[in-house]
Amino acid sequence: MKQTATLALLITILIGCTDKPDYIENPEEYVSTLVGTLSRHSYSTGNTYPATSTPWGMNFWMGDGWAYRYDQNWIRGFKQTHQPSPWINDYGQFAIMPVRDAAAVDQDSRASWFSHKSETARPYYYQVYLADHDINAELAPSDRAAAFRFTYPESETSGVIIDAYDQGSYIKVLPQQQAVVGYTTKNSGGVPDNFRNWFVVKFDKPFEDIRVYDGPSKHLKGKLEIEGDHALAAVSFTTKKGEKVGVRVASSFISLSQAFLNLEEVNGRTFVEVKTAAKERWNEILGRIQVGGGSEEQYRTFYSCLYRATLFPRKFYEIDIEGNPIHYSPYDGQVHGGYMYTDTGFWDTFRALFPLLNLVYPSVNAEIQQGLANIARENKFLPEWSSPGHRGCMVGNNSASVVADAILKGITPEADWQTLYDCIVYGTENVHPT
């Protein structure tokens, strides 16, 4: 509390306060998730995407390379992404896309034009009107799940495409449960051979037609299941004009049963309740630093940056049926108890991001440090770029200062000190094989 008050005072002074400034009450209102999205491979203005998520959430929505660019007006799917940077790219991604005609399954056929004038991009909520389908799409996140709400036109072929992408994927339709389950193995490195992102997509409306595909052009007639290079499914139903269809989505790096357990984060809650909970969480996290006495533009700049600073490292742990943290390890391919965070390069984040976590969000960095200790137990090295496991793209031992800073500031549990110290020493004497 004392640290937070000091930071509030310093920031108020820096942006030009009055004697008694009025502090911002709902900081999420000043966040623009679109800052930095006007980027391309040849020229970066930030290389960001409008991540719809909870703070440090396990899953974001949108992203993948430069799939979202502000100067382009096509959406091919709402993608669950874990991409920390387009240079590192993504892993475990899959997409769902509402359509007026469920026969259009490949990315170009199902794509829709949209206008930024009919788009709402908030940290806790994304909405867009898909003009080619006459569908209004909305999503709201939790840590490991999300709620979607699609408002359809009158159509006998309305539906949703579930795309598990290439590089090895699996889909099965469960008509009685009004659900589609599966996994994707798509990744850009840093994973063991048994890597899977399991997912469940559950609807509040029965299916009238079901199609599964082995690749976008190969319809497997009469089949409900496909395992191959590129699995897709299309489920369809008749809708009236203005009819809303709810879809709940969750995933797990551990198992399908854990994905169903993660779905409980949004089950039994209305779309508005999921959206409100995510909004309140963002206000709580962003509100740890109170700002007052500045201009609208200064508020937008500050809170948009703080939003980005509280996205990564992301949670890579899940909660088991007993309420305990567990994680699939991208370092040894096994499931272990305890915390795990990922998607950080340490390079330069050790200078500012991690000191910020120590000052303002110490309980979060305590979990991150416990996760680093778990990494040390599961292999011999701390990562220098993790996404989700070791990525061979950074030199040096930048993680060492992150560990040292947290220990000196009393953040890291004492039980992990020796494990982390031994791992740091090992890293000064050995080179990771990749």
Short mmCIF file of C-alpha atoms in Angstrom, two decimals:
data_model
loop_
_atom_site.label_atom_id
_atom_site.label_comp_id
_atom_site.label_asym_id
_atom_site.label_seq_id
_atom_site.Cartn_x
_atom_site.Cartn_y
_atom_site.Cartn_z
CA MET A 1 0.00 0.00 0.00
CA LYS A 2 2.84 2.40 0.88
CA GLN A 3 4.62 1.62 -2.41
CA THR A 4 1.42 2.18 -4.40
CA ALA A 5 0.76 5.53 -2.70
CA THR A 6 4.34 6.66 -3.43
CA LEU A 7 4.00 5.71 -7.08
CA ALA A 8 0.68 7.53 -7.33
CA LEU A 9 2.27 10.69 -5.94
CA LEU A 10 5.27 10.50 -8.27
CA ILE A 11 3.19 9.89 -11.38
CA THR A 12 0.78 12.68 -10.46
CA ILE A 13 3.72 15.08 -10.16
CA LEU A 14 5.24 13.91 -13.44
CA ILE A 15 2.12 14.57 -15.52
CA GLY A 16 1.41 17.93 -13.95
CA CYS A 17 -0.91 17.73 -10.98
CA THR A 18 -3.01 20.26 -9.18
CA ASP A 19 -2.77 20.52 -5.42
CA LYS A 20 -5.62 18.05 -5.01
CA PRO A 21 -6.01 16.14 -8.25
CA ASP A 22 -9.05 14.03 -9.03
CA TYR A 23 -7.78 10.50 -9.62
CA ILE A 24 -9.08 8.39 -12.51
CA GLU A 25 -11.72 5.98 -11.20
CA ASN A 26 -12.10 3.62 -14.18
CA PRO A 27 -8.66 3.44 -15.80
CA GLU A 28 -9.68 0.77 -18.31
CA GLU A 29 -11.76 3.44 -20.08
CA TYR A 30 -8.49 5.12 -21.13
CA VAL A 31 -6.87 2.02 -22.61
CA SER A 32 -6.56 1.78 -26.37
CA THR A 33 -5.74 -1.82 -27.33
CA LEU A 34 -5.21 -0.67 -30.93
CA VAL A 35 -2.03 1.31 -30.20
CA GLY A 36 0.83 -0.22 -32.19
CA THR A 37 -1.36 -2.29 -34.53
CA LEU A 38 -0.49 -0.31 -37.67
CA SER A 39 2.58 -2.51 -38.19
CA ARG A 40 3.89 -4.81 -40.87
CA HIS A 41 6.95 -6.99 -41.34
CA SER A 42 8.90 -4.21 -43.03
CA TYR A 43 7.96 -1.41 -40.64
CA SER A 44 6.96 -1.57 -36.99
CA THR A 45 4.90 0.92 -35.05
CA GLY A 46 4.78 -1.44 -32.08
CA ASN A 47 4.03 -4.90 -33.51
CA THR A 48 1.01 -5.28 -31.24
CA TYR A 49 -2.45 -6.73 -31.70
CA PRO A 50 -5.63 -5.82 -29.81
CA ALA A 51 -5.29 -8.51 -27.16
CA THR A 52 -8.60 -9.23 -25.47
CA SER A 53 -7.70 -10.94 -22.23
CA THR A 54 -7.52 -10.75 -18.48
CA PRO A 55 -4.30 -9.48 -16.88
CA TRP A 56 -1.60 -12.14 -17.38
CA GLY A 57 -4.29 -14.44 -18.82
CA MET A 58 -3.31 -17.83 -20.21
CA ASN A 59 -5.10 -17.08 -23.49
CA PHE A 60 -5.55 -13.95 -25.58
CA TRP A 61 -7.80 -13.48 -28.57
CA MET A 62 -6.69 -12.10 -31.98
CA GLY A 63 -2.97 -11.96 -32.88
CA ASP A 64 -0.70 -14.37 -34.83
CA GLY A 65 2.02 -12.78 -36.94
CA TRP A 66 0.57 -9.65 -38.48
CA ALA A 67 -2.90 -11.19 -38.79
CA TYR A 68 -4.42 -8.03 -37.34
CA ARG A 69 -3.27 -4.82 -39.00
CA TYR A 70 -5.15 -1.60 -38.55
CA ASP A 71 -4.87 -0.74 -42.24
CA GLN A 72 -6.52 -4.01 -43.29
CA ASN A 73 -10.24 -4.65 -43.03
CA TRP A 74 -10.70 -8.41 -43.12
CA ILE A 75 -11.32 -10.87 -40.31
CA ARG A 76 -10.88 -14.58 -41.00
CA GLY A 77 -11.50 -15.86 -37.50
CA PHE A 78 -11.33 -15.05 -33.82
CA LYS A 79 -8.06 -16.66 -32.89
CA GLN A 80 -6.99 -17.88 -29.50
CA THR A 81 -3.40 -16.72 -29.48
CA HIS A 82 -0.36 -16.92 -27.22
CA GLN A 83 1.90 -14.76 -29.36
CA PRO A 84 4.21 -12.45 -27.37
CA SER A 85 5.89 -11.06 -30.50
CA PRO A 86 5.52 -11.57 -34.26
CA TRP A 87 9.22 -12.45 -34.38
CA ILE A 88 8.63 -15.29 -31.90
CA ASN A 89 5.19 -15.97 -33.39
CA ASP A 90 2.50 -18.20 -31.93
CA TYR A 91 1.76 -21.61 -30.46
CA GLY A 92 -1.37 -23.59 -29.62
CA GLN A 93 -3.56 -21.34 -31.76
CA PHE A 94 -7.01 -22.18 -33.11
CA ALA A 95 -9.86 -20.04 -34.41
CA ILE A 96 -13.63 -19.85 -34.46
CA MET A 97 -15.57 -17.85 -37.03
CA PRO A 98 -19.33 -17.17 -37.15
CA VAL A 99 -20.73 -17.29 -40.69
CA ARG A 100 -24.02 -16.85 -42.50
CA ASP A 101 -23.23 -19.88 -44.68
CA ALA A 102 -21.42 -22.72 -42.90
CA ALA A 103 -20.32 -24.22 -46.22
CA ALA A 104 -17.55 -21.62 -46.43
CA VAL A 105 -14.74 -23.06 -44.29
CA ASP A 106 -11.37 -22.00 -45.72
CA GLN A 107 -9.90 -18.73 -44.50
CA ASP A 108 -10.63 -16.70 -47.62
CA SER A 109 -14.17 -18.01 -48.13
CA ARG A 110 -15.22 -17.37 -44.55
CA ALA A 111 -13.51 -13.97 -44.29
CA SER A 112 -15.56 -10.84 -43.75
CA TRP A 113 -14.95 -7.17 -44.36
CA PHE A 114 -15.32 -4.90 -41.33
CA SER A 115 -15.02 -1.23 -40.53
CA HIS A 116 -13.27 0.25 -37.51
CA LYS A 117 -16.40 2.39 -37.12
CA SER A 118 -18.27 -0.78 -36.16
CA GLU A 119 -15.50 -2.18 -33.94
CA THR A 120 -15.07 -1.92 -30.16
CA ALA A 121 -11.66 -2.95 -28.80
CA ARG A 122 -11.36 -2.94 -25.02
CA PRO A 123 -9.02 -5.02 -22.82
CA TYR A 124 -12.02 -7.00 -21.51
CA TYR A 125 -14.32 -6.89 -24.56
CA TYR A 126 -14.11 -7.06 -28.33
CA GLN A 127 -17.00 -6.41 -30.70
CA VAL A 128 -17.14 -6.16 -34.46
CA TYR A 129 -19.80 -6.19 -37.15
CA LEU A 130 -18.94 -8.74 -39.85
CA ALA A 131 -20.48 -7.05 -42.85
CA ASP A 132 -20.29 -9.94 -45.32
CA HIS A 133 -22.17 -12.22 -42.92
CA ASP A 134 -24.43 -9.58 -41.36
CA ILE A 135 -23.28 -10.89 -37.97
CA ASN A 136 -22.40 -8.90 -34.86
CA ALA A 137 -19.66 -10.76 -32.96
CA GLU A 138 -18.74 -10.14 -29.31
CA LEU A 139 -16.29 -11.78 -26.95
CA ALA A 140 -15.34 -11.43 -23.28
CA PRO A 141 -12.45 -13.33 -21.62
CA SER A 142 -11.53 -15.08 -18.41
CA ASP A 143 -8.04 -16.43 -17.61
CA ARG A 144 -8.44 -19.71 -19.51
CA ALA A 145 -11.81 -19.38 -21.23
CA ALA A 146 -14.00 -16.93 -23.09
CA ALA A 147 -17.64 -16.19 -23.77
CA PHE A 148 -18.80 -15.32 -27.29
CA ARG A 149 -22.12 -13.90 -28.38
CA PHE A 150 -23.05 -13.90 -32.07
CA THR A 151 -26.09 -12.01 -33.34
CA TYR A 152 -27.21 -13.61 -36.63
CA PRO A 153 -29.39 -12.58 -39.56
CA GLU A 154 -32.28 -14.73 -40.76
CA SER A 155 -30.65 -17.76 -42.36
CA GLU A 156 -31.09 -21.53 -42.66
CA THR A 157 -27.33 -22.04 -42.92
CA SER A 158 -25.98 -19.92 -40.04
CA GLY A 159 -23.10 -21.50 -38.17
CA VAL A 160 -19.60 -21.44 -36.77
CA ILE A 161 -16.34 -22.70 -38.27
CA ILE A 162 -13.81 -24.21 -35.84
CA ASP A 163 -10.32 -24.27 -37.35
CA ALA A 164 -7.61 -26.21 -35.47
CA TYR A 165 -5.01 -25.28 -38.13
CA ASP A 166 -2.27 -27.32 -39.71
CA GLN A 167 0.87 -29.02 -38.32
CA GLY A 168 -1.28 -31.72 -36.71
CA SER A 169 -4.73 -31.28 -35.18
CA TYR A 170 -7.83 -33.15 -34.05
CA ILE A 171 -11.54 -32.33 -33.89
CA LYS A 172 -14.58 -34.26 -32.68
CA VAL A 173 -18.18 -33.04 -32.69
CA LEU A 174 -20.35 -34.05 -29.71
CA PRO A 175 -23.95 -33.34 -30.87
CA GLN A 176 -25.62 -34.41 -27.62
CA GLN A 177 -23.44 -32.02 -25.65
CA GLN A 178 -23.74 -29.27 -28.29
CA ALA A 179 -19.96 -29.11 -28.25
CA VAL A 180 -16.88 -29.42 -30.43
CA VAL A 181 -13.64 -30.63 -28.85
CA GLY A 182 -10.15 -31.15 -30.16
CA TYR A 183 -6.53 -30.12 -30.01
CA THR A 184 -3.96 -28.22 -32.02
CA THR A 185 -0.23 -28.83 -32.07
CA LYS A 186 0.62 -25.76 -34.16
CA ASN A 187 3.67 -23.98 -32.79
CA SER A 188 6.82 -22.08 -33.68
CA GLY A 189 9.22 -23.98 -31.43
CA GLY A 190 9.91 -24.27 -27.71
CA VAL A 191 7.69 -27.34 -27.18
CA PRO A 192 8.24 -31.08 -26.59
CA ASP A 193 6.90 -33.71 -29.00
CA ASN A 194 3.79 -34.34 -26.88
CA PHE A 195 2.65 -30.70 -26.97
CA ARG A 196 -1.12 -30.21 -27.30
CA ASN A 197 -3.51 -27.33 -26.73
CA TRP A 198 -6.82 -29.06 -26.02
CA PHE A 199 -10.00 -27.07 -26.51
CA VAL A 200 -13.74 -27.29 -26.01
CA VAL A 201 -16.30 -25.11 -27.81
CA LYS A 202 -19.78 -25.37 -26.30
CA PHE A 203 -22.96 -23.88 -27.81
CA ASP A 204 -26.30 -22.93 -26.26
CA LYS A 205 -28.11 -23.93 -29.48
CA PRO A 206 -28.46 -27.45 -30.98
CA PHE A 207 -26.75 -28.31 -34.25
CA GLU A 208 -28.84 -28.99 -37.34
CA ASP A 209 -25.93 -29.93 -39.59
CA ILE A 210 -22.38 -31.08 -38.88
CA ARG A 211 -19.40 -31.30 -41.19
CA VAL A 212 -15.79 -32.17 -40.46
CA TYR A 213 -12.91 -31.59 -42.84
CA ASP A 214 -9.46 -33.02 -43.41
CA GLY A 215 -8.11 -29.76 -44.74
CA PRO A 216 -10.38 -26.93 -45.94
CA SER A 217 -11.39 -28.66 -49.19
CA LYS A 218 -11.89 -32.28 -48.07
CA HIS A 219 -15.30 -32.83 -46.47
CA LEU A 220 -15.56 -36.19 -44.67
CA LYS A 221 -19.21 -37.04 -45.24
CA GLY A 222 -20.99 -38.65 -42.30
CA LYS A 223 -17.98 -38.27 -40.00
CA LEU A 224 -17.93 -36.55 -36.60
CA GLU A 225 -14.19 -36.86 -35.98
CA ILE A 226 -10.94 -36.13 -37.78
CA GLU A 227 -7.28 -36.39 -36.79
CA GLY A 228 -4.80 -35.24 -39.38
CA ASP A 229 -2.64 -32.38 -40.54
CA HIS A 230 -5.43 -29.77 -40.62
CA ALA A 231 -8.73 -30.50 -38.85
CA LEU A 232 -11.77 -28.25 -39.23
CA ALA A 233 -15.43 -28.50 -38.33
CA ALA A 234 -18.54 -26.59 -39.34
CA VAL A 235 -21.71 -26.68 -37.28
CA SER A 236 -24.86 -24.96 -38.51
CA PHE A 237 -28.41 -24.09 -37.48
CA THR A 238 -31.34 -21.98 -38.56
CA THR A 239 -31.50 -18.48 -37.07
CA LYS A 240 -34.06 -15.74 -36.99
CA LYS A 241 -33.09 -12.13 -37.64
CA GLY A 242 -31.43 -10.72 -34.51
CA GLU A 243 -31.12 -14.12 -32.80
CA LYS A 244 -28.22 -14.33 -30.35
CA VAL A 245 -26.24 -17.56 -30.04
CA GLY A 246 -23.92 -18.02 -27.07
CA VAL A 247 -20.65 -19.94 -27.37
CA ARG A 248 -18.30 -20.81 -24.50
CA VAL A 249 -14.67 -21.70 -25.25
CA ALA A 250 -11.89 -23.01 -23.01
CA SER A 251 -8.55 -24.71 -23.51
CA SER A 252 -5.86 -26.62 -21.65
CA PHE A 253 -2.26 -27.61 -22.26
CA ILE A 254 -2.82 -30.57 -19.92
CA SER A 255 -5.81 -32.57 -21.17
CA LEU A 256 -9.32 -32.42 -22.59
CA SER A 257 -10.81 -33.09 -19.15
CA GLN A 258 -8.84 -30.11 -17.80
CA ALA A 259 -10.21 -28.00 -20.68
CA PHE A 260 -13.74 -28.89 -19.55
CA LEU A 261 -12.71 -27.94 -16.01
CA ASN A 262 -11.35 -24.60 -17.26
CA LEU A 263 -14.69 -24.03 -18.99
CA GLU A 264 -16.21 -23.63 -15.53
CA GLU A 265 -14.64 -20.15 -15.45
CA VAL A 266 -17.47 -19.00 -17.74
CA ASN A 267 -20.13 -21.70 -17.36
CA GLY A 268 -23.30 -20.67 -15.56
CA ARG A 269 -22.59 -16.99 -16.18
CA THR A 270 -24.22 -14.71 -18.70
CA PHE A 271 -22.16 -12.97 -21.34
CA VAL A 272 -22.62 -9.68 -19.48
CA GLU A 273 -21.44 -11.27 -16.22
CA VAL A 274 -18.24 -12.56 -17.86
CA LYS A 275 -17.65 -9.17 -19.46
CA THR A 276 -18.28 -7.30 -16.20
CA ALA A 277 -15.94 -9.57 -14.22
CA ALA A 278 -13.13 -9.02 -16.75
CA LYS A 279 -13.73 -5.27 -16.71
CA GLU A 280 -13.57 -5.16 -12.90
CA ARG A 281 -10.34 -7.17 -12.95
CA TRP A 282 -8.73 -4.69 -15.34
CA ASN A 283 -9.84 -1.74 -13.24
CA GLU A 284 -8.39 -3.42 -10.16
CA ILE A 285 -5.00 -4.07 -11.80
CA LEU A 286 -4.68 -0.77 -13.66
CA GLY A 287 -5.97 1.10 -10.62
CA ARG A 288 -2.98 0.00 -8.54
CA ILE A 289 -1.36 3.16 -9.85
CA GLN A 290 -3.61 6.18 -9.42
CA VAL A 291 -3.20 9.03 -11.87
CA GLY A 292 -4.66 12.52 -11.71
CA GLY A 293 -4.12 16.09 -12.82
CA GLY A 294 -3.29 15.31 -16.43
CA SER A 295 -4.86 15.55 -19.88
CA GLU A 296 -7.01 12.99 -21.67
CA GLU A 297 -4.12 12.15 -23.97
CA GLN A 298 -1.74 11.60 -21.05
CA TYR A 299 -4.24 9.28 -19.36
CA ARG A 300 -4.67 7.29 -22.57
CA THR A 301 -0.93 7.00 -23.08
CA PHE A 302 -0.23 5.97 -19.50
CA TYR A 303 -2.97 3.37 -19.08
CA SER A 304 -2.52 1.93 -22.58
CA CYS A 305 1.13 1.30 -21.68
CA LEU A 306 0.26 -0.15 -18.29
CA TYR A 307 -2.24 -2.48 -19.98
CA ARG A 308 0.57 -3.81 -22.19
CA ALA A 309 2.86 -4.15 -19.16
CA THR A 310 0.33 -6.41 -17.40
CA LEU A 311 -0.23 -8.85 -20.27
CA PHE A 312 3.11 -10.68 -20.08
CA PRO A 313 4.54 -12.94 -18.77
CA ARG A 314 1.34 -14.92 -19.17
CA LYS A 315 0.01 -17.67 -16.93
CA PHE A 316 0.93 -21.12 -18.16
CA TYR A 317 -0.55 -22.87 -15.15
CA GLU A 318 -4.05 -24.20 -14.60
CA ILE A 319 -6.17 -25.05 -11.56
CA ASP A 320 -7.00 -28.68 -10.85
CA ILE A 321 -10.24 -30.03 -9.41
CA GLU A 322 -8.85 -29.60 -5.89
CA GLY A 323 -8.11 -25.93 -6.51
CA ASN A 324 -4.33 -26.36 -6.75
CA PRO A 325 -2.08 -24.83 -9.43
CA ILE A 326 -0.69 -27.37 -11.91
CA HIS A 327 1.10 -26.99 -15.23
CA TYR A 328 2.20 -28.85 -18.31
CA SER A 329 5.93 -28.29 -18.60
CA PRO A 330 7.27 -27.24 -22.00
CA TYR A 331 10.68 -28.17 -20.59
CA ASP A 332 10.19 -31.89 -19.90
CA GLY A 333 6.73 -32.61 -21.33
CA GLN A 334 5.30 -33.73 -17.97
CA VAL A 335 2.51 -32.37 -15.76
CA HIS A 336 3.69 -30.98 -12.43
CA GLY A 337 2.19 -29.17 -9.49
CA GLY A 338 2.87 -25.48 -8.99
CA TYR A 339 3.04 -22.27 -10.98
CA MET A 340 4.44 -21.58 -14.43
CA TYR A 341 4.54 -18.36 -16.47
CA THR A 342 5.82 -17.89 -20.01
CA ASP A 343 6.12 -15.60 -23.03
CA THR A 344 8.85 -13.23 -21.95
CA GLY A 345 12.29 -12.53 -23.36
CA PHE A 346 13.90 -11.12 -20.17
CA TRP A 347 16.11 -9.05 -22.47
CA ASP A 348 15.25 -5.45 -21.49
CA THR A 349 12.18 -6.55 -19.49
CA PHE A 350 14.65 -7.08 -16.64
CA ARG A 351 15.34 -3.34 -16.73
CA ALA A 352 11.78 -2.08 -16.24
CA LEU A 353 8.97 -4.64 -16.42
CA PHE A 354 10.12 -6.95 -13.65
CA PRO A 355 11.06 -4.09 -11.29
CA LEU A 356 7.55 -2.73 -11.95
CA LEU A 357 6.05 -6.10 -10.97
CA ASN A 358 8.11 -6.15 -7.78
CA LEU A 359 6.89 -2.69 -6.80
CA VAL A 360 3.24 -2.77 -7.85
CA TYR A 361 2.29 -6.43 -8.31
CA PRO A 362 4.56 -8.36 -5.92
CA SER A 363 2.18 -11.30 -5.47
CA VAL A 364 2.20 -11.88 -9.24
CA ASN A 365 5.98 -11.82 -9.45
CA ALA A 366 6.14 -14.20 -6.47
CA GLU A 367 4.23 -16.70 -8.63
CA ILE A 368 6.50 -15.97 -11.60
CA GLN A 369 9.59 -16.63 -9.45
CA GLN A 370 8.09 -19.89 -8.17
CA GLY A 371 7.52 -20.76 -11.83
CA LEU A 372 11.19 -20.07 -12.62
CA ALA A 373 12.17 -22.35 -9.76
CA ASN A 374 9.93 -25.04 -11.26
CA ILE A 375 11.66 -24.55 -14.62
CA ALA A 376 15.01 -25.04 -12.83
CA ARG A 377 13.72 -28.31 -11.39
CA GLU A 378 12.41 -29.53 -14.75
CA ASN A 379 15.62 -28.90 -16.71
CA LYS A 380 19.10 -27.50 -16.03
CA PHE A 381 18.66 -23.97 -17.39
CA LEU A 382 16.58 -20.88 -16.83
CA PRO A 383 15.13 -19.63 -20.12
CA GLU A 384 16.46 -16.50 -21.80
CA TRP A 385 13.41 -16.37 -24.09
CA SER A 386 10.47 -18.57 -23.15
CA SER A 387 7.54 -19.15 -25.53
CA PRO A 388 6.38 -21.45 -24.12
CA GLY A 389 9.69 -23.26 -23.45
CA HIS A 390 13.28 -22.45 -24.41
CA ARG A 391 13.64 -20.42 -27.61
CA GLY A 392 17.13 -20.14 -29.05
CA CYS A 393 17.10 -16.44 -29.90
CA MET A 394 18.77 -14.61 -27.03
CA VAL A 395 22.31 -14.60 -25.65
CA GLY A 396 23.53 -13.95 -22.14
CA ASN A 397 21.94 -14.64 -18.76
CA ASN A 398 19.32 -11.90 -18.55
CA SER A 399 17.08 -13.99 -16.30
CA ALA A 400 19.73 -13.89 -13.57
CA SER A 401 19.05 -10.25 -12.71
CA VAL A 402 15.29 -10.94 -12.65
CA VAL A 403 15.88 -13.66 -10.08
CA ALA A 404 18.34 -11.59 -8.04
CA ASP A 405 16.11 -8.51 -7.97
CA ALA A 406 13.10 -10.47 -6.71
CA ILE A 407 15.11 -12.20 -3.98
CA LEU A 408 16.71 -8.96 -2.75
CA LYS A 409 13.29 -7.29 -2.60
CA GLY A 410 11.84 -10.13 -0.55
CA ILE A 411 9.46 -11.34 -3.29
CA THR A 412 10.67 -14.90 -3.87
CA PRO A 413 9.71 -17.59 -1.32
CA GLU A 414 12.80 -18.60 0.62
CA ALA A 415 12.25 -22.27 -0.22
CA ASP A 416 13.14 -21.50 -3.87
CA TRP A 417 16.29 -19.45 -3.29
CA GLN A 418 18.82 -22.30 -3.43
CA THR A 419 17.21 -23.92 -6.46
CA LEU A 420 17.32 -20.64 -8.40
CA TYR A 421 20.85 -19.79 -7.29
CA ASP A 422 22.18 -23.21 -8.31
CA CYS A 423 20.50 -22.86 -11.70
CA ILE A 424 22.02 -19.42 -12.26
CA VAL A 425 25.49 -20.74 -11.41
CA TYR A 426 24.98 -23.70 -13.78
CA GLY A 427 24.08 -21.24 -16.56
CA THR A 428 27.38 -19.39 -16.13
CA GLU A 429 29.32 -22.61 -16.68
CA ASN A 430 27.25 -24.32 -19.40
CA VAL A 431 25.56 -23.44 -22.68
CA HIS A 432 22.04 -24.56 -23.49
CA PRO A 433 22.12 -27.06 -26.40
CA THR A 434 19.78 -24.92 -28.53
#
